[in-house]
Amino acid sequence: MQIFWFLPTHGDSRYLGTAEGARTVDLPYLQQVSGAADRLGYDGVLIPTGRSCEDPWVIASSLIATTQNLKFLVAVRPGLHQPALAARMAATFDRLSGGRLLVNLVTGGDKGELEGDGVFLDHALRYEQSAEFIRIWREILTRSHDGGSYDFDGKHLSVKGAKLVYPPIQQPYPPIWFGGSSEAGHELAAEQVDAYLTWGEPPAEVAKKIADVRARAAALGRTVKFGIRLHVIVRETDDEAWQAAESLISRVDDATVERAQAAFARMDSVGQRRMAALHAGGAKRGRADLEISPNLWAGVGLVRGGAGTALVGDGATVAARIEEYAALGIDSFIFSGYPHLEEAYRFAELVFPRLSREARQKLPGQALTGPFGEVVANLDAPSRLVSQS
């Protein structure tokens, strides 16, 4: 099981849909979040992409030197990037980071945003272009290890004699992740990528997606790993966690929710439509309506595009829900919480010890750095077991 965190390059706050409790997301803050994730033992971070975000490649590159083990899941965008240039960027980043790059293939689902970026293809054609893009990208990187070149003449993209002088560290190329809920997305995942990523739907729906992609991949003689993208609201008790969930949307008004839902409805993303359907596109509602599966809460999706659900509960409950998804075949979990710095610590402290994953080995000589809390009475390290009275 791999656990990832999230870099909030489109903003961070204590409350959704309002500037109250907001904080500046600049390089020092992103260094804090990524540094915390690195030291706490997260396997990597997802960096979002789109016009509402800072550029993911610039952000990821700026954090190489301030992290040691953290992997970076960074987007390539067919139609915005050319595959040969994207391959060169990936190889350079992989070398400079010591093999810490993961690549997220993003086709996009917001027509207005895509047109603003110069992409005017419809949903079906974007998937055709993405399939050609990632095929070229993969072949250039794969052949770079022995100095080979690659020719491709497709419907949307062509290259002649494409090659890299400096190959990536990871062979044959940095792993490709991809998320798409349409039939075309499932077909692309089965044929081309290494890990299929879904947003946080109820377990039964996730199981259907996994089964479909797995069967399509098997028919092609391939295997695919699976990941899930979720928010998390974890506290010492279930009641505290649900109170925190309600607090997260307590400042957003109905008009803001309706405006956000209208924007999401204009998108041609099947995944976004599935997210919106989880809360029926409603205005601000209570816990009873938004808990769509045990401890799976759709409140985030009222105003946030993309991943719109959160696991809510105490540490044991959240860990149990994670294990349920893992039993379906999920290998990787990408979490986030508001605000991202504090919640990275809270999740690691309350949930990590309960998960079936290997702890990162400490470096030699770290025996006195804990974690054991504050020394008691200037003399003793506190016990891990607190006596009950």
Short mmCIF file of C-alpha atoms in Angstrom, two decimals:
data_model
loop_
_atom_site.label_atom_id
_atom_site.label_comp_id
_atom_site.label_asym_id
_atom_site.label_seq_id
_atom_site.Cartn_x
_atom_site.Cartn_y
_atom_site.Cartn_z
CA MET A 1 0.00 0.00 0.00
CA GLN A 2 1.31 3.42 -1.01
CA ILE A 3 0.03 6.59 0.67
CA PHE A 4 0.33 9.95 -1.09
CA TRP A 5 -0.52 13.47 0.01
CA PHE A 6 -1.52 16.51 -2.09
CA LEU A 7 0.07 19.89 -2.79
CA PRO A 8 -2.64 22.62 -2.77
CA THR A 9 -1.29 24.76 -5.61
CA HIS A 10 -4.78 26.18 -6.24
CA GLY A 11 -5.19 27.46 -2.67
CA ASP A 12 -5.66 26.25 0.88
CA SER A 13 -8.08 27.14 3.66
CA ARG A 14 -9.93 26.02 6.75
CA TYR A 15 -13.30 26.55 5.08
CA LEU A 16 -14.46 25.71 1.56
CA GLY A 17 -16.00 28.32 -0.73
CA THR A 18 -14.87 31.39 1.21
CA ALA A 19 -11.76 33.48 1.86
CA GLU A 20 -12.24 33.12 5.61
CA GLY A 21 -9.44 31.01 7.01
CA ALA A 22 -7.53 31.14 3.71
CA ARG A 23 -3.75 31.20 3.62
CA THR A 24 -1.11 32.24 1.13
CA VAL A 25 0.18 29.31 -0.93
CA ASP A 26 3.69 30.34 -1.88
CA LEU A 27 6.98 28.48 -2.20
CA PRO A 28 7.76 28.48 1.55
CA TYR A 29 4.31 27.03 2.31
CA LEU A 30 4.62 24.35 -0.38
CA GLN A 31 8.03 23.52 1.03
CA GLN A 32 6.40 23.10 4.43
CA VAL A 33 3.71 20.75 3.11
CA SER A 34 6.06 18.68 0.96
CA GLY A 35 8.69 18.63 3.70
CA ALA A 36 6.14 17.38 6.20
CA ALA A 37 4.97 14.68 3.79
CA ASP A 38 8.57 13.65 3.18
CA ARG A 39 9.50 13.41 6.86
CA LEU A 40 6.24 11.75 7.92
CA GLY A 41 6.71 8.87 5.50
CA TYR A 42 4.22 9.59 2.71
CA ASP A 43 5.32 7.91 -0.50
CA GLY A 44 4.68 10.91 -2.71
CA VAL A 45 2.55 13.94 -3.52
CA LEU A 46 0.08 14.66 -6.29
CA ILE A 47 0.44 18.09 -7.88
CA PRO A 48 -2.79 19.26 -9.55
CA THR A 49 -2.96 20.78 -13.00
CA GLY A 50 -5.18 23.32 -14.76
CA ARG A 51 -5.59 27.07 -15.05
CA SER A 52 -6.64 27.33 -11.39
CA CYS A 53 -3.25 25.93 -10.32
CA GLU A 54 0.37 26.94 -10.43
CA ASP A 55 2.31 25.04 -13.10
CA PRO A 56 3.01 21.52 -11.74
CA TRP A 57 6.41 21.05 -13.40
CA VAL A 58 7.77 24.32 -12.06
CA ILE A 59 6.41 23.54 -8.59
CA ALA A 60 7.78 19.98 -8.55
CA SER A 61 11.20 21.11 -9.78
CA SER A 62 11.39 23.74 -7.05
CA LEU A 63 10.91 21.07 -4.38
CA ILE A 64 13.52 18.50 -5.48
CA ALA A 65 16.29 19.93 -3.31
CA THR A 66 14.11 20.30 -0.19
CA THR A 67 12.91 16.68 -0.14
CA GLN A 68 14.73 13.37 0.00
CA ASN A 69 12.39 10.44 -0.59
CA LEU A 70 9.13 11.98 -1.75
CA LYS A 71 7.91 11.09 -5.24
CA PHE A 72 6.12 13.66 -7.40
CA LEU A 73 3.07 12.79 -9.48
CA VAL A 74 3.19 15.45 -12.21
CA ALA A 75 0.81 15.97 -15.14
CA VAL A 76 1.47 15.82 -18.86
CA ARG A 77 -1.25 17.42 -20.98
CA PRO A 78 -1.81 16.27 -24.59
CA GLY A 79 -2.60 19.31 -26.67
CA LEU A 80 -0.61 21.57 -24.35
CA HIS A 81 2.64 19.59 -24.38
CA GLN A 82 4.28 17.94 -27.35
CA PRO A 83 5.23 14.33 -26.53
CA ALA A 84 8.92 14.70 -27.40
CA LEU A 85 9.29 17.79 -25.19
CA ALA A 86 7.30 16.12 -22.41
CA ALA A 87 9.63 13.10 -22.64
CA ARG A 88 12.67 15.37 -22.33
CA MET A 89 11.14 17.13 -19.32
CA ALA A 90 10.36 13.81 -17.66
CA ALA A 91 13.84 12.39 -18.23
CA THR A 92 15.50 15.52 -16.85
CA PHE A 93 13.28 15.63 -13.78
CA ASP A 94 13.76 11.92 -13.14
CA ARG A 95 17.54 12.27 -13.23
CA LEU A 96 17.70 15.43 -11.12
CA SER A 97 15.35 13.96 -8.50
CA GLY A 98 17.08 10.59 -8.32
CA GLY A 99 14.23 8.66 -9.90
CA ARG A 100 11.35 10.25 -7.99
CA LEU A 101 9.03 11.09 -10.90
CA LEU A 102 5.57 9.66 -11.57
CA VAL A 103 3.63 10.93 -14.59
CA ASN A 104 -0.08 11.75 -14.56
CA LEU A 105 -1.68 11.70 -18.03
CA VAL A 106 -4.49 14.30 -18.01
CA THR A 107 -6.84 14.68 -20.97
CA GLY A 108 -8.93 17.43 -19.37
CA GLY A 109 -12.69 17.77 -19.05
CA ASP A 110 -13.46 21.50 -18.92
CA LYS A 111 -14.28 22.70 -22.44
CA GLY A 112 -13.87 26.38 -21.61
CA GLU A 113 -10.50 25.87 -19.97
CA LEU A 114 -9.28 23.65 -22.81
CA GLU A 115 -10.29 26.19 -25.45
CA GLY A 116 -8.49 28.87 -23.47
CA ASP A 117 -5.38 26.70 -23.70
CA GLY A 118 -5.86 26.22 -27.45
CA VAL A 119 -7.41 22.72 -27.37
CA PHE A 120 -10.63 22.48 -29.41
CA LEU A 121 -11.07 18.69 -29.66
CA ASP A 122 -14.22 17.04 -28.35
CA HIS A 123 -14.18 14.29 -25.71
CA ALA A 124 -13.66 11.37 -28.11
CA LEU A 125 -10.94 13.09 -30.12
CA ARG A 126 -9.09 14.15 -26.98
CA TYR A 127 -8.83 10.51 -25.96
CA GLU A 128 -7.56 9.58 -29.42
CA GLN A 129 -4.94 12.31 -29.14
CA SER A 130 -4.01 11.21 -25.62
CA ALA A 131 -3.48 7.62 -26.77
CA GLU A 132 -1.12 8.77 -29.52
CA PHE A 133 0.63 11.18 -27.17
CA ILE A 134 1.44 8.66 -24.45
CA ARG A 135 2.48 6.01 -26.99
CA ILE A 136 5.04 8.40 -28.49
CA TRP A 137 6.15 9.55 -25.03
CA ARG A 138 6.69 5.98 -23.84
CA GLU A 139 8.59 4.88 -26.93
CA ILE A 140 10.96 7.86 -26.87
CA LEU A 141 11.87 7.24 -23.24
CA THR A 142 12.11 3.46 -23.64
CA ARG A 143 14.43 3.73 -26.65
CA SER A 144 16.60 6.36 -24.98
CA HIS A 145 18.33 3.69 -22.89
CA ASP A 146 20.02 2.22 -25.97
CA GLY A 147 20.17 5.40 -28.06
CA GLY A 148 17.34 4.46 -30.41
CA SER A 149 14.95 6.82 -32.17
CA TYR A 150 11.24 6.60 -32.92
CA ASP A 151 8.97 7.39 -35.87
CA PHE A 152 5.20 7.70 -35.60
CA ASP A 153 2.60 9.02 -38.02
CA GLY A 154 -0.82 9.24 -36.41
CA LYS A 155 -4.14 10.99 -36.84
CA HIS A 156 -3.30 13.77 -34.38
CA LEU A 157 0.45 13.53 -33.74
CA SER A 158 3.56 12.59 -35.71
CA VAL A 159 7.28 12.44 -34.99
CA LYS A 160 10.24 11.44 -37.13
CA GLY A 161 13.53 10.37 -35.62
CA ALA A 162 12.48 11.41 -32.12
CA LYS A 163 15.09 10.54 -29.51
CA LEU A 164 16.60 11.46 -26.15
CA VAL A 165 20.30 11.84 -25.46
CA TYR A 166 19.89 11.59 -21.67
CA PRO A 167 17.59 8.75 -20.52
CA PRO A 168 15.60 8.71 -17.27
CA ILE A 169 16.80 6.77 -14.24
CA GLN A 170 13.66 4.66 -14.06
CA GLN A 171 13.45 1.99 -16.73
CA PRO A 172 11.93 1.83 -19.19
CA TYR A 173 10.23 5.13 -18.20
CA PRO A 174 8.69 6.79 -15.12
CA PRO A 175 5.37 5.06 -14.34
CA ILE A 176 2.26 6.50 -16.00
CA TRP A 177 -0.87 7.18 -13.98
CA PHE A 178 -4.22 8.07 -15.50
CA GLY A 179 -7.83 8.64 -14.47
CA GLY A 180 -10.87 8.54 -16.74
CA SER A 181 -14.36 7.22 -16.03
CA SER A 182 -15.69 6.96 -19.59
CA GLU A 183 -15.44 3.85 -21.74
CA ALA A 184 -12.73 5.57 -23.76
CA GLY A 185 -10.88 6.28 -20.53
CA HIS A 186 -11.06 2.66 -19.43
CA GLU A 187 -9.82 1.52 -22.83
CA LEU A 188 -6.89 3.94 -22.73
CA ALA A 189 -5.99 2.82 -19.22
CA ALA A 190 -6.07 -0.85 -20.18
CA GLU A 191 -3.91 -0.33 -23.25
CA GLN A 192 -1.37 2.28 -22.22
CA VAL A 193 -0.89 3.10 -18.54
CA ASP A 194 0.65 1.53 -15.46
CA ALA A 195 -1.81 2.73 -12.80
CA TYR A 196 -5.49 3.63 -13.14
CA LEU A 197 -6.70 6.32 -10.74
CA THR A 198 -10.32 6.79 -9.69
CA TRP A 199 -11.97 9.47 -7.60
CA GLY A 200 -13.52 8.38 -4.32
CA GLU A 201 -16.79 6.69 -5.17
CA PRO A 202 -18.53 4.12 -2.94
CA PRO A 203 -16.68 0.79 -2.79
CA ALA A 204 -19.22 -1.06 -4.97
CA GLU A 205 -18.78 1.47 -7.78
CA VAL A 206 -15.01 1.42 -7.45
CA ALA A 207 -15.10 -2.38 -7.66
CA LYS A 208 -16.97 -2.16 -10.97
CA LYS A 209 -14.36 0.20 -12.40
CA ILE A 210 -11.49 -2.00 -11.30
CA ALA A 211 -13.11 -5.11 -12.76
CA ASP A 212 -13.74 -3.43 -16.10
CA VAL A 213 -10.24 -1.97 -16.50
CA ARG A 214 -8.63 -5.18 -15.28
CA ALA A 215 -10.59 -7.29 -17.78
CA ARG A 216 -9.78 -4.94 -20.65
CA ALA A 217 -6.09 -5.01 -19.74
CA ALA A 218 -6.05 -8.81 -19.44
CA ALA A 219 -7.52 -9.11 -22.92
CA LEU A 220 -4.48 -7.20 -24.15
CA GLY A 221 -2.04 -9.29 -22.13
CA ARG A 222 -1.39 -6.47 -19.66
CA THR A 223 -1.83 -5.81 -15.94
CA VAL A 224 -2.68 -2.45 -14.38
CA LYS A 225 -2.36 -1.21 -10.81
CA PHE A 226 -5.07 0.88 -9.20
CA GLY A 227 -5.20 4.02 -7.07
CA ILE A 228 -7.88 6.22 -5.52
CA ARG A 229 -8.05 9.96 -4.84
CA LEU A 230 -9.85 11.02 -1.64
CA HIS A 231 -9.97 13.77 0.93
CA VAL A 232 -9.81 12.77 4.58
CA ILE A 233 -11.20 14.24 7.79
CA VAL A 234 -9.82 12.26 10.72
CA ARG A 235 -10.04 13.16 14.40
CA GLU A 236 -9.70 11.47 17.79
CA THR A 237 -13.38 10.48 17.74
CA ASP A 238 -16.04 9.96 15.09
CA ASP A 239 -18.14 12.82 16.51
CA GLU A 240 -15.21 15.24 16.27
CA ALA A 241 -14.56 14.16 12.69
CA TRP A 242 -18.16 14.76 11.61
CA GLN A 243 -18.17 18.12 13.36
CA ALA A 244 -15.03 19.02 11.40
CA ALA A 245 -16.74 17.96 8.16
CA GLU A 246 -19.71 20.22 8.88
CA SER A 247 -17.34 23.05 9.82
CA LEU A 248 -15.51 22.72 6.51
CA ILE A 249 -18.64 23.75 4.56
CA SER A 250 -20.15 25.97 7.26
CA ARG A 251 -19.14 29.25 5.64
CA VAL A 252 -20.26 28.51 2.05
CA ASP A 253 -23.62 29.94 0.96
CA ASP A 254 -26.19 28.37 -1.36
CA ALA A 255 -25.47 30.80 -4.18
CA THR A 256 -21.79 29.80 -4.26
CA VAL A 257 -22.74 26.11 -4.36
CA GLU A 258 -25.21 26.68 -7.19
CA ARG A 259 -22.64 28.67 -9.18
CA ALA A 260 -20.05 25.93 -8.73
CA GLN A 261 -22.48 23.19 -9.74
CA ALA A 262 -23.48 25.12 -12.86
CA ALA A 263 -19.80 25.32 -13.87
CA PHE A 264 -19.30 21.60 -13.31
CA ALA A 265 -22.40 20.80 -15.38
CA ARG A 266 -20.83 22.45 -18.42
CA MET A 267 -17.89 20.04 -18.36
CA ASP A 268 -17.83 16.93 -20.56
CA SER A 269 -15.96 14.86 -17.96
CA VAL A 270 -17.77 11.64 -17.08
CA GLY A 271 -15.86 11.51 -13.81
CA GLN A 272 -17.05 15.00 -12.87
CA ARG A 273 -20.64 14.06 -13.63
CA ARG A 274 -20.29 11.01 -11.39
CA MET A 275 -18.93 13.20 -8.59
CA ALA A 276 -21.83 15.66 -8.94
CA ALA A 277 -24.37 12.83 -8.91
CA LEU A 278 -23.14 11.70 -5.50
CA HIS A 279 -24.72 14.74 -3.85
CA ALA A 280 -27.37 15.32 -6.52
CA GLY A 281 -25.94 18.77 -7.25
CA GLY A 282 -27.70 20.07 -4.17
CA ALA A 283 -27.10 23.23 -2.20
CA LYS A 284 -25.61 23.17 1.28
CA ARG A 285 -27.04 20.18 3.12
CA GLY A 286 -26.46 18.27 6.31
CA ARG A 287 -24.46 15.18 7.16
CA ALA A 288 -27.42 12.84 6.70
CA ASP A 289 -27.73 13.71 3.01
CA LEU A 290 -24.04 13.88 2.18
CA GLU A 291 -22.84 10.62 3.73
CA ILE A 292 -23.25 8.54 0.58
CA SER A 293 -21.62 5.37 1.91
CA PRO A 294 -20.43 4.50 5.42
CA ASN A 295 -17.95 7.27 6.37
CA LEU A 296 -17.76 8.51 2.75
CA TRP A 297 -18.89 12.15 2.64
CA ALA A 298 -19.64 14.13 -0.54
CA GLY A 299 -19.59 17.61 0.99
CA VAL A 300 -16.28 18.64 -0.58
CA GLY A 301 -17.79 18.25 -4.06
CA LEU A 302 -20.38 20.96 -3.41
CA VAL A 303 -17.85 23.60 -4.46
CA ARG A 304 -14.68 21.76 -5.46
CA GLY A 305 -14.17 20.25 -8.89
CA GLY A 306 -12.49 16.91 -9.35
CA ALA A 307 -12.19 14.76 -6.23
CA GLY A 308 -15.22 15.63 -4.12
CA THR A 309 -15.48 12.98 -1.40
CA ALA A 310 -13.79 12.48 1.96
CA LEU A 311 -13.35 9.64 4.40
CA VAL A 312 -14.63 10.86 7.78
CA GLY A 313 -14.07 9.27 11.17
CA ASP A 314 -11.60 8.44 13.89
CA GLY A 315 -8.28 6.80 13.10
CA ALA A 316 -9.51 3.23 13.40
CA THR A 317 -12.59 3.89 11.28
CA VAL A 318 -10.70 5.65 8.50
CA ALA A 319 -8.05 2.91 8.47
CA ALA A 320 -10.78 0.28 8.19
CA ARG A 321 -12.35 2.06 5.21
CA ILE A 322 -8.94 2.31 3.54
CA GLU A 323 -8.41 -1.41 4.02
CA GLU A 324 -11.82 -2.06 2.42
CA TYR A 325 -10.70 -0.23 -0.72
CA ALA A 326 -7.36 -2.05 -0.61
CA ALA A 327 -9.21 -5.36 -0.56
CA LEU A 328 -10.83 -4.38 -3.86
CA GLY A 329 -7.40 -4.05 -5.48
CA ILE A 330 -6.42 -0.45 -4.72
CA ASP A 331 -2.63 -0.20 -4.37
CA SER A 332 -2.21 3.55 -3.94
CA PHE A 333 -4.17 6.17 -2.00
CA ILE A 334 -3.88 9.91 -2.62
CA PHE A 335 -5.28 11.92 0.29
CA SER A 336 -5.68 15.58 1.15
CA GLY A 337 -7.22 17.61 3.95
CA TYR A 338 -7.87 21.23 4.84
CA PRO A 339 -5.53 22.85 5.72
CA HIS A 340 -3.03 20.56 4.08
CA LEU A 341 -0.09 21.14 6.40
CA GLU A 342 -1.83 20.36 9.68
CA GLU A 343 -3.90 17.53 8.20
CA ALA A 344 -0.80 15.82 6.79
CA TYR A 345 0.42 15.46 10.38
CA ARG A 346 -2.98 14.51 11.78
CA PHE A 347 -3.54 11.75 9.21
CA ALA A 348 -0.02 10.34 9.65
CA GLU A 349 -0.33 10.30 13.43
CA LEU A 350 -3.84 8.85 13.68
CA VAL A 351 -3.97 6.50 10.68
CA PHE A 352 -0.48 5.43 9.60
CA PRO A 353 0.09 3.13 12.62
CA ARG A 354 -3.15 1.27 11.78
CA LEU A 355 -2.38 0.52 8.12
CA SER A 356 -0.73 -2.56 6.64
CA ARG A 357 2.21 -0.78 5.07
CA GLU A 358 5.93 -0.88 5.61
CA ALA A 359 7.28 1.96 7.72
CA ARG A 360 10.15 3.90 6.20
CA GLN A 361 13.43 2.88 7.76
CA LYS A 362 15.06 5.53 9.88
CA LEU A 363 18.61 6.62 9.18
CA PRO A 364 21.41 5.36 11.49
CA GLY A 365 21.91 7.47 14.58
CA GLN A 366 18.31 8.67 14.94
CA ALA A 367 17.49 6.74 18.10
CA LEU A 368 17.18 9.89 20.24
CA THR A 369 14.95 11.85 17.87
CA GLY A 370 11.75 9.99 18.70
CA PRO A 371 8.99 10.00 18.12
CA PHE A 372 8.41 9.78 21.87
CA GLY A 373 6.87 13.16 22.74
CA GLU A 374 8.23 15.65 25.26
CA VAL A 375 10.57 14.39 27.96
CA VAL A 376 8.71 14.04 31.28
CA ALA A 377 10.02 16.06 34.25
CA ASN A 378 13.30 16.73 32.39
CA LEU A 379 14.17 13.08 32.87
CA ASP A 380 12.12 10.34 31.19
CA ALA A 381 10.77 9.67 27.72
CA PRO A 382 7.00 9.18 28.01
CA SER A 383 5.57 5.71 27.71
CA ARG A 384 3.78 4.74 24.53
CA LEU A 385 1.00 3.22 26.68
CA VAL A 386 -0.93 5.65 28.80
CA SER A 387 -2.38 4.09 31.94
CA GLN A 388 -6.16 4.22 32.26
CA SER A 389 -7.57 5.52 35.54
#
